[in-house]
mmCIF file of C-alpha atoms in Angstrom:
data_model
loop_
_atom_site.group_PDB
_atom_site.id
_atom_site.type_symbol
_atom_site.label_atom_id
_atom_site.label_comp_id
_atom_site.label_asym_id
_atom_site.label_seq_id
_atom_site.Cartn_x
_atom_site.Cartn_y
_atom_site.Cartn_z
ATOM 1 C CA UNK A 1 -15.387 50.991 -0.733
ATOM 2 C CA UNK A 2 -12.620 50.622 2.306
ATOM 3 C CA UNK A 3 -12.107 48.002 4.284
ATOM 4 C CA UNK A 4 -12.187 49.242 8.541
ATOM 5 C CA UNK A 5 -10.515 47.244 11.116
ATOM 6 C CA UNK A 6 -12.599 44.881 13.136
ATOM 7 C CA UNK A 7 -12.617 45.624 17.003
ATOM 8 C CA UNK A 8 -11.143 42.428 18.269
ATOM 9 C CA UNK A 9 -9.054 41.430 20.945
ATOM 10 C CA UNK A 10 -5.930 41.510 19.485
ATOM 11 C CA UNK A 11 -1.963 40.873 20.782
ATOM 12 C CA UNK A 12 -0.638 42.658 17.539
ATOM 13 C CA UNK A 13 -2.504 45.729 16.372
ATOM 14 C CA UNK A 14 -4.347 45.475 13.137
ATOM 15 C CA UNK A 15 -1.935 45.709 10.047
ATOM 16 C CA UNK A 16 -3.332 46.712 6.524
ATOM 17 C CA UNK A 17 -2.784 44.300 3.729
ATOM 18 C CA UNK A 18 -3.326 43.228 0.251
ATOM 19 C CA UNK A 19 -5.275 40.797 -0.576
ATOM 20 C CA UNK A 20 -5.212 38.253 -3.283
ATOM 21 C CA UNK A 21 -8.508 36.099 -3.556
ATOM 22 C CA UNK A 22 -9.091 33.381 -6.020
ATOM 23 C CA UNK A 23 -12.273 30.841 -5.773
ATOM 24 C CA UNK A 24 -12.537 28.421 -8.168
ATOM 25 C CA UNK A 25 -15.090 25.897 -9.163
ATOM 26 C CA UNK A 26 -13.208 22.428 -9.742
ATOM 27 C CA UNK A 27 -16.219 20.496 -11.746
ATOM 28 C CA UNK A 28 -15.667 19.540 -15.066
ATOM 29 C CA UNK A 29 -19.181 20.907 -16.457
ATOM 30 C CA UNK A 30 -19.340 23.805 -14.747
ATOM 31 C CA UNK A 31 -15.961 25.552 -13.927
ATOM 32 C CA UNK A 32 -15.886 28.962 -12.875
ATOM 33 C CA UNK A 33 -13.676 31.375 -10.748
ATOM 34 C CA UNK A 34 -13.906 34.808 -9.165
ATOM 35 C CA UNK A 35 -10.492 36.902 -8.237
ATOM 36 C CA UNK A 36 -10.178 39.791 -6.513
ATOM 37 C CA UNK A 37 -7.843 41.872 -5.057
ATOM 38 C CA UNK A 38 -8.922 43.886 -1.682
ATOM 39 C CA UNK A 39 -7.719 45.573 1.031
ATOM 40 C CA UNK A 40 -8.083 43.907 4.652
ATOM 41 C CA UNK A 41 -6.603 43.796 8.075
ATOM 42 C CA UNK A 42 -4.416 41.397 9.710
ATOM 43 C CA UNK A 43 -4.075 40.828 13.493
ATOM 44 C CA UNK A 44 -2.391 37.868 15.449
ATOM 45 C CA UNK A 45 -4.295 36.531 19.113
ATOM 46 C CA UNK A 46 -2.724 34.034 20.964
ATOM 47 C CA UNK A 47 -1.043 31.718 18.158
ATOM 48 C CA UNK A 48 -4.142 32.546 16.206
ATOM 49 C CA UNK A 49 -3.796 34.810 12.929
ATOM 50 C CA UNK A 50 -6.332 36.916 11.702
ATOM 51 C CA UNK A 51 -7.332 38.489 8.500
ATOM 52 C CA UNK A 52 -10.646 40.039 7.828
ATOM 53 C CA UNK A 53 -12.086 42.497 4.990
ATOM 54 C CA UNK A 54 -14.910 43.618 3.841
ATOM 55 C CA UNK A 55 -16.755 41.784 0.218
ATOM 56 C CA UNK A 56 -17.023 44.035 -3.106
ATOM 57 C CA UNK A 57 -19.727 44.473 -4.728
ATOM 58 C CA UNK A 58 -18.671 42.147 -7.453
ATOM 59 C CA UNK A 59 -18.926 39.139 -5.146
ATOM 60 C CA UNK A 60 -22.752 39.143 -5.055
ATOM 61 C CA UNK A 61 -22.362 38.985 -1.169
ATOM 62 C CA UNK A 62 -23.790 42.877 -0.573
ATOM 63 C CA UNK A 63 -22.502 44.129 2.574
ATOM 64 C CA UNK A 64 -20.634 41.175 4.063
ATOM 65 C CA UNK A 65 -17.561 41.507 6.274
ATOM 66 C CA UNK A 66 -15.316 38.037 6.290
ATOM 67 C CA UNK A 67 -13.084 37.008 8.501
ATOM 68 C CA UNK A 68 -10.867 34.155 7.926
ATOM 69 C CA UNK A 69 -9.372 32.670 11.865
ATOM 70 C CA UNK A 70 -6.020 30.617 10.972
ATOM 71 C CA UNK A 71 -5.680 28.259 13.910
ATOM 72 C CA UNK A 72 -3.995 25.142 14.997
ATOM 73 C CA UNK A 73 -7.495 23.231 14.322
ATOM 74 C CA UNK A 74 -7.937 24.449 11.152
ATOM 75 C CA UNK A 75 -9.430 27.386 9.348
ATOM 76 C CA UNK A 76 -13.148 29.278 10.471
ATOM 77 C CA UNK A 77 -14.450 31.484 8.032
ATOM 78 C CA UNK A 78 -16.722 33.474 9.616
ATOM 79 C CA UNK A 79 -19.645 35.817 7.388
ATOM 80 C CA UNK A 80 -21.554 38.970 9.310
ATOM 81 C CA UNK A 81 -23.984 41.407 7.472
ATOM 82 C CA UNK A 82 -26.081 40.376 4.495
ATOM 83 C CA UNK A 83 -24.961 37.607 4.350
ATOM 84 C CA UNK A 84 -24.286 35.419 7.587
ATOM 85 C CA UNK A 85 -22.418 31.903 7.922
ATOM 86 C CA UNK A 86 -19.515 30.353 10.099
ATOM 87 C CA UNK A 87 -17.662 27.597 7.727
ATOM 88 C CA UNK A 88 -14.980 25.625 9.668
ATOM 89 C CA UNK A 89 -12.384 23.863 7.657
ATOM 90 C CA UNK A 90 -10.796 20.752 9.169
ATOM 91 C CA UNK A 91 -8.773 18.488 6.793
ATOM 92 C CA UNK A 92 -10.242 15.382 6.437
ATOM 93 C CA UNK A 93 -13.628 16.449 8.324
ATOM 94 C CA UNK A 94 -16.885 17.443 6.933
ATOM 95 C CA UNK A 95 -19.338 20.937 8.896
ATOM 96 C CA UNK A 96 -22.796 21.428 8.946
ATOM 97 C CA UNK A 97 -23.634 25.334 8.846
ATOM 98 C CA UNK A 98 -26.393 27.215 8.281
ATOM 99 C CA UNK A 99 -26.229 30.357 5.417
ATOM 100 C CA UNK A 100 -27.980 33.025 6.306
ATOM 101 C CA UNK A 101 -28.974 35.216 3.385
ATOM 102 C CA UNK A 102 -31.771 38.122 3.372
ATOM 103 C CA UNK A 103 -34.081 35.400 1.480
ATOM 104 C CA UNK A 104 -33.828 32.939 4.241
ATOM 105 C CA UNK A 105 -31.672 30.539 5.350
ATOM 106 C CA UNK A 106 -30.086 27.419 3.560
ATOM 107 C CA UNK A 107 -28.223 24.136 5.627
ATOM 108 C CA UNK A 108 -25.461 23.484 4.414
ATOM 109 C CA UNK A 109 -22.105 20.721 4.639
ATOM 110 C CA UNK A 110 -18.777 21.407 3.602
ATOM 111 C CA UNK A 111 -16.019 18.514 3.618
ATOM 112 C CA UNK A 112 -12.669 19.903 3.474
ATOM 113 C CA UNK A 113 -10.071 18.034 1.726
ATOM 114 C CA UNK A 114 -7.061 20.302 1.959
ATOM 115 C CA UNK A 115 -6.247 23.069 4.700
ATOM 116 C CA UNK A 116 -2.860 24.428 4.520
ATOM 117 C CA UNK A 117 -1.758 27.877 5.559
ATOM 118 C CA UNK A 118 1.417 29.679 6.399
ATOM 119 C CA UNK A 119 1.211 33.492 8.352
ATOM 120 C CA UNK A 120 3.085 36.129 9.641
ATOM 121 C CA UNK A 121 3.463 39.962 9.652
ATOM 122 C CA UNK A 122 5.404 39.402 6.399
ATOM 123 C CA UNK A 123 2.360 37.959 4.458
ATOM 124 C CA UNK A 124 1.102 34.729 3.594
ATOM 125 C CA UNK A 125 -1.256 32.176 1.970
ATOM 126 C CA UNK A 126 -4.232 30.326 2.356
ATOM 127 C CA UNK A 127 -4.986 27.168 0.623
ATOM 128 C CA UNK A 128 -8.678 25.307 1.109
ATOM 129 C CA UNK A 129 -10.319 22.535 -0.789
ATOM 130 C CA UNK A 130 -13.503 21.154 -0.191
ATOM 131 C CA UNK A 131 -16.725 20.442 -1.524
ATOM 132 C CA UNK A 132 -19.820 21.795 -0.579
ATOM 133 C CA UNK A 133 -23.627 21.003 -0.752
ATOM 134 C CA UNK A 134 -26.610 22.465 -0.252
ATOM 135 C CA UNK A 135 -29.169 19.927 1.579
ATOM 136 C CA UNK A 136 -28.763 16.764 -0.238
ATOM 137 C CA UNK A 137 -27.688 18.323 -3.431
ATOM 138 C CA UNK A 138 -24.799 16.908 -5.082
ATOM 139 C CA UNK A 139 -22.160 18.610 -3.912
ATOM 140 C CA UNK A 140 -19.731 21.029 -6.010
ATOM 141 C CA UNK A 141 -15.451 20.637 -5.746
ATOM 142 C CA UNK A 142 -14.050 24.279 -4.570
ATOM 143 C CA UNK A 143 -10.634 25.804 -4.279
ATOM 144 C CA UNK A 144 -9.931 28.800 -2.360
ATOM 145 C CA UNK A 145 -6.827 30.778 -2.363
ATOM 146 C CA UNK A 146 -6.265 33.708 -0.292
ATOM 147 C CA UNK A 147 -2.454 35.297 -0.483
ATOM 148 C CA UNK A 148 -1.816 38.325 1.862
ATOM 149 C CA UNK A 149 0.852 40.754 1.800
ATOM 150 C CA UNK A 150 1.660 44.120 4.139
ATOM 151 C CA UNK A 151 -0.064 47.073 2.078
ATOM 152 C CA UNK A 152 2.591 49.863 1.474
ATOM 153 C CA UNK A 153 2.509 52.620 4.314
#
């Protein structure tokens, strides 16, 4: 399954890259993690850097495009297809969001802890931790590492 460029706005044209994903699940009891390595598309906007691709299979997410908006703010992660959501990640700040998922929709908060990112047509990395919760639940401690690079031509 290949990634296709988003039709955005866009001062820099889309770039391929390589992506690196890692997710991890930080709680003692019940630590998991999913990695995967995709192909995506970078693009910068006004200060703003870009990088979107489309989820495998694997992920459980069916046919999701993500796209991850590095800003001065923060980070937005923003979910369209199957699955729908808009997560934005402000150190230090907690986001109500709604998850949209062909079953119905769940409310959810995320507090991030930790938002750190560097970018540029050379690569980069992505570093998020947070926790999340659905309704009142108790909530679970994530990490989320994303590392980009330019795909080969």
């Amino acid at each position: 399954m290949g990634s296709k460029p988003l039709k955005m706005g866009a001062n820099m044209e889309q770039k391929q890259v390589k992506i690196s994903l890692l997710s991890r699940r930080l709680s003692a009891e019940n630590s998991e993690q999913i990695k995967q390595k995709i192909t995506g598309f970078l693009s910068e906007n006004g200060g703003n850097w870009n990088i979107s691709w489309e989820e495998l299979p694997s992920s459980g997410l069916g046919r999701t495009q993500t796209v991850l908006t590095l800003c001065p703010s923060g980070v937005i992660m923003t979910k369209t297809g199957e699955i729908e959501a808009k997560m934005v990640f402000r150190q230090g700040k907690s986001n109500h969001f709604t998850y949209k998922t062909p079953y119905g929709s769940i409310p959810m908060t995320l507090h991030a802890q930790t938002v750190a990112y560097q970018a540029s047509e050379a690569g980069g990395e992505v570093t998020l931790t947070y926790s999340l919760a659905m309704d009142s639940a108790h909530p679970d401690q994530l990490k989320f590492t994303l590392i980009f690079t330019p795909a080969p031509q």
